[in-house]
Amino acid sequence: MAGFCAAVDTYADKDQLGKQWRRVREALGMRAELRLQDLRRTAATEAANAGATEAELDAVHGWKPGSRVHATYIRPGQDAARNYARKRRESESESER
């Protein structure tokens, strides 16, 4: 997934990327309203639910360390949200040392 996220962010011709995505989506029979952005959000949420740290998410998705973009992209379930918050606190505690 890291390669995919980086490719989307740095793709030189955004129109060409959109055309390719449309062809893939149609070939797979996916809904027309499904956007690449939706896949990116799902990937971030699933990674967070699986225990990825903010630093790991930053690296994979190309986000600036310390940014608050995580709140925009990650929509964890209740259990995952508690786990994510716990890992975040632990990470912050370690960085203060």
PDB file of C-alpha atoms in Angstrom, residues 2-97:
ATOM      1  CA  ALA A   2       2.886   2.374   0.644  1.00  0.00           C
ATOM      2  CA  GLY A   3       3.788   2.372  -3.007  1.00  0.00           C
ATOM      3  CA  PHE A   4       0.199   3.070  -3.955  1.00  0.00           C
ATOM      4  CA  CYS A   5      -0.169   6.020  -1.596  1.00  0.00           C
ATOM      5  CA  ALA A   6       3.131   7.512  -2.679  1.00  0.00           C
ATOM      6  CA  ALA A   7       2.234   7.031  -6.340  1.00  0.00           C
ATOM      7  CA  VAL A   8      -1.070   8.840  -5.909  1.00  0.00           C
ATOM      8  CA  ASP A   9       0.580  11.759  -4.104  1.00  0.00           C
ATOM      9  CA  THR A  10       3.414  12.216  -6.571  1.00  0.00           C
ATOM     10  CA  TYR A  11       1.712  11.252  -9.806  1.00  0.00           C
ATOM     11  CA  ALA A  12       2.863  13.812 -12.392  1.00  0.00           C
ATOM     12  CA  ASP A  13      -0.372  13.896 -14.389  1.00  0.00           C
ATOM     13  CA  LYS A  14      -3.385  13.884 -12.072  1.00  0.00           C
ATOM     14  CA  ASP A  15      -5.795  13.744 -15.049  1.00  0.00           C
ATOM     15  CA  GLN A  16      -4.084  10.614 -16.340  1.00  0.00           C
ATOM     16  CA  LEU A  17      -4.282   9.030 -12.890  1.00  0.00           C
ATOM     17  CA  GLY A  18      -8.006   9.792 -12.797  1.00  0.00           C
ATOM     18  CA  LYS A  19      -8.521   8.206 -16.214  1.00  0.00           C
ATOM     19  CA  GLN A  20      -6.633   5.093 -15.181  1.00  0.00           C
ATOM     20  CA  TRP A  21      -8.593   4.846 -11.935  1.00  0.00           C
ATOM     21  CA  ARG A  22     -11.860   5.167 -13.863  1.00  0.00           C
ATOM     22  CA  ARG A  23     -10.820   2.295 -16.185  1.00  0.00           C
ATOM     23  CA  VAL A  24      -9.860   0.067 -13.253  1.00  0.00           C
ATOM     24  CA  ARG A  25     -13.055   0.909 -11.363  1.00  0.00           C
ATOM     25  CA  GLU A  26     -15.229   0.155 -14.391  1.00  0.00           C
ATOM     26  CA  ALA A  27     -13.364  -3.084 -15.149  1.00  0.00           C
ATOM     27  CA  LEU A  28     -13.975  -4.262 -11.577  1.00  0.00           C
ATOM     28  CA  GLY A  29     -17.618  -3.178 -11.609  1.00  0.00           C
ATOM     29  CA  MET A  30     -17.164  -0.684  -8.763  1.00  0.00           C
ATOM     30  CA  ARG A  31     -19.540   2.209  -8.126  1.00  0.00           C
ATOM     31  CA  ALA A  32     -18.765   5.382 -10.058  1.00  0.00           C
ATOM     32  CA  GLU A  33     -18.720   7.476  -6.881  1.00  0.00           C
ATOM     33  CA  LEU A  34     -15.864   5.419  -5.375  1.00  0.00           C
ATOM     34  CA  ARG A  35     -12.819   7.692  -5.354  1.00  0.00           C
ATOM     35  CA  LEU A  36      -9.139   6.975  -4.848  1.00  0.00           C
ATOM     36  CA  GLN A  37      -9.428   9.135  -1.744  1.00  0.00           C
ATOM     37  CA  ASP A  38     -11.927   6.626  -0.340  1.00  0.00           C
ATOM     38  CA  LEU A  39      -9.378   3.839  -0.712  1.00  0.00           C
ATOM     39  CA  ARG A  40      -6.719   5.938   0.969  1.00  0.00           C
ATOM     40  CA  ARG A  41      -8.994   6.616   3.937  1.00  0.00           C
ATOM     41  CA  THR A  42      -9.899   2.950   4.198  1.00  0.00           C
ATOM     42  CA  ALA A  43      -6.226   1.954   4.109  1.00  0.00           C
ATOM     43  CA  ALA A  44      -5.397   4.449   6.866  1.00  0.00           C
ATOM     44  CA  THR A  45      -8.295   3.307   9.023  1.00  0.00           C
ATOM     45  CA  GLU A  46      -7.485  -0.373   8.570  1.00  0.00           C
ATOM     46  CA  ALA A  47      -3.816   0.234   9.367  1.00  0.00           C
ATOM     47  CA  ALA A  48      -4.765   2.154  12.522  1.00  0.00           C
ATOM     48  CA  ASN A  49      -7.208  -0.584  13.529  1.00  0.00           C
ATOM     49  CA  ALA A  50      -4.400  -3.121  13.070  1.00  0.00           C
ATOM     50  CA  GLY A  51      -2.211  -1.146  15.469  1.00  0.00           C
ATOM     51  CA  ALA A  52      -0.136   1.120  13.212  1.00  0.00           C
ATOM     52  CA  THR A  53       1.367   4.075  15.040  1.00  0.00           C
ATOM     53  CA  GLU A  54       1.024   7.670  13.866  1.00  0.00           C
ATOM     54  CA  ALA A  55       4.676   7.592  12.776  1.00  0.00           C
ATOM     55  CA  GLU A  56       3.995   4.516  10.644  1.00  0.00           C
ATOM     56  CA  LEU A  57       0.906   6.108   9.129  1.00  0.00           C
ATOM     57  CA  ASP A  58       2.882   9.291   8.425  1.00  0.00           C
ATOM     58  CA  ALA A  59       5.553   7.301   6.603  1.00  0.00           C
ATOM     59  CA  VAL A  60       3.156   5.222   4.519  1.00  0.00           C
ATOM     60  CA  HIS A  61       0.824   8.035   3.545  1.00  0.00           C
ATOM     61  CA  GLY A  62       3.364  10.809   3.188  1.00  0.00           C
ATOM     62  CA  TRP A  63       1.925  12.921   6.002  1.00  0.00           C
ATOM     63  CA  LYS A  64       4.069  15.387   7.906  1.00  0.00           C
ATOM     64  CA  PRO A  65       5.065  14.040  11.330  1.00  0.00           C
ATOM     65  CA  GLY A  66       3.065  15.687  14.080  1.00  0.00           C
ATOM     66  CA  SER A  67       0.263  16.835  11.784  1.00  0.00           C
ATOM     67  CA  ARG A  68      -3.324  16.314  12.848  1.00  0.00           C
ATOM     68  CA  VAL A  69      -4.361  14.809   9.513  1.00  0.00           C
ATOM     69  CA  HIS A  70      -4.923  11.484  11.263  1.00  0.00           C
ATOM     70  CA  ALA A  71      -8.240  12.726  12.632  1.00  0.00           C
ATOM     71  CA  THR A  72      -9.427  13.415   9.089  1.00  0.00           C
ATOM     72  CA  TYR A  73      -8.484  10.051   7.625  1.00  0.00           C
ATOM     73  CA  ILE A  74      -8.919   7.559  10.416  1.00  0.00           C
ATOM     74  CA  ARG A  75     -12.365   6.384  11.446  1.00  0.00           C
ATOM     75  CA  PRO A  76     -11.665   3.565  13.861  1.00  0.00           C
ATOM     76  CA  GLY A  77     -14.312   1.481  15.581  1.00  0.00           C
ATOM     77  CA  GLN A  78     -14.786   1.886  19.330  1.00  0.00           C
ATOM     78  CA  ASP A  79     -12.309  -0.834  20.377  1.00  0.00           C
ATOM     79  CA  ALA A  80      -9.803   0.247  17.757  1.00  0.00           C
ATOM     80  CA  ALA A  81     -10.188   3.874  18.839  1.00  0.00           C
ATOM     81  CA  ARG A  82      -9.293   2.985  22.428  1.00  0.00           C
ATOM     82  CA  ASN A  83      -6.312   0.938  21.224  1.00  0.00           C
ATOM     83  CA  TYR A  84      -5.195   3.741  18.904  1.00  0.00           C
ATOM     84  CA  ALA A  85      -5.473   6.350  21.682  1.00  0.00           C
ATOM     85  CA  ARG A  86      -3.482   4.128  24.046  1.00  0.00           C
ATOM     86  CA  LYS A  87      -0.699   3.628  21.487  1.00  0.00           C
ATOM     87  CA  ARG A  88      -0.642   7.369  20.809  1.00  0.00           C
ATOM     88  CA  ARG A  89      -0.229   8.151  24.514  1.00  0.00           C
ATOM     89  CA  GLU A  90       2.549   5.571  24.775  1.00  0.00           C
ATOM     90  CA  SER A  91       4.279   7.040  21.732  1.00  0.00           C
ATOM     91  CA  GLU A  92       4.038  10.570  23.158  1.00  0.00           C
ATOM     92  CA  SER A  93       5.410   9.361  26.506  1.00  0.00           C
ATOM     93  CA  GLU A  94       8.376   7.729  24.790  1.00  0.00           C
ATOM     94  CA  SER A  95       9.157  10.868  22.786  1.00  0.00           C
ATOM     95  CA  GLU A  96       9.194  12.972  25.976  1.00  0.00           C
ATOM     96  CA  ARG A  97      11.963  10.809  27.441  1.00  0.00           C
TER      97      ARG A  97
END
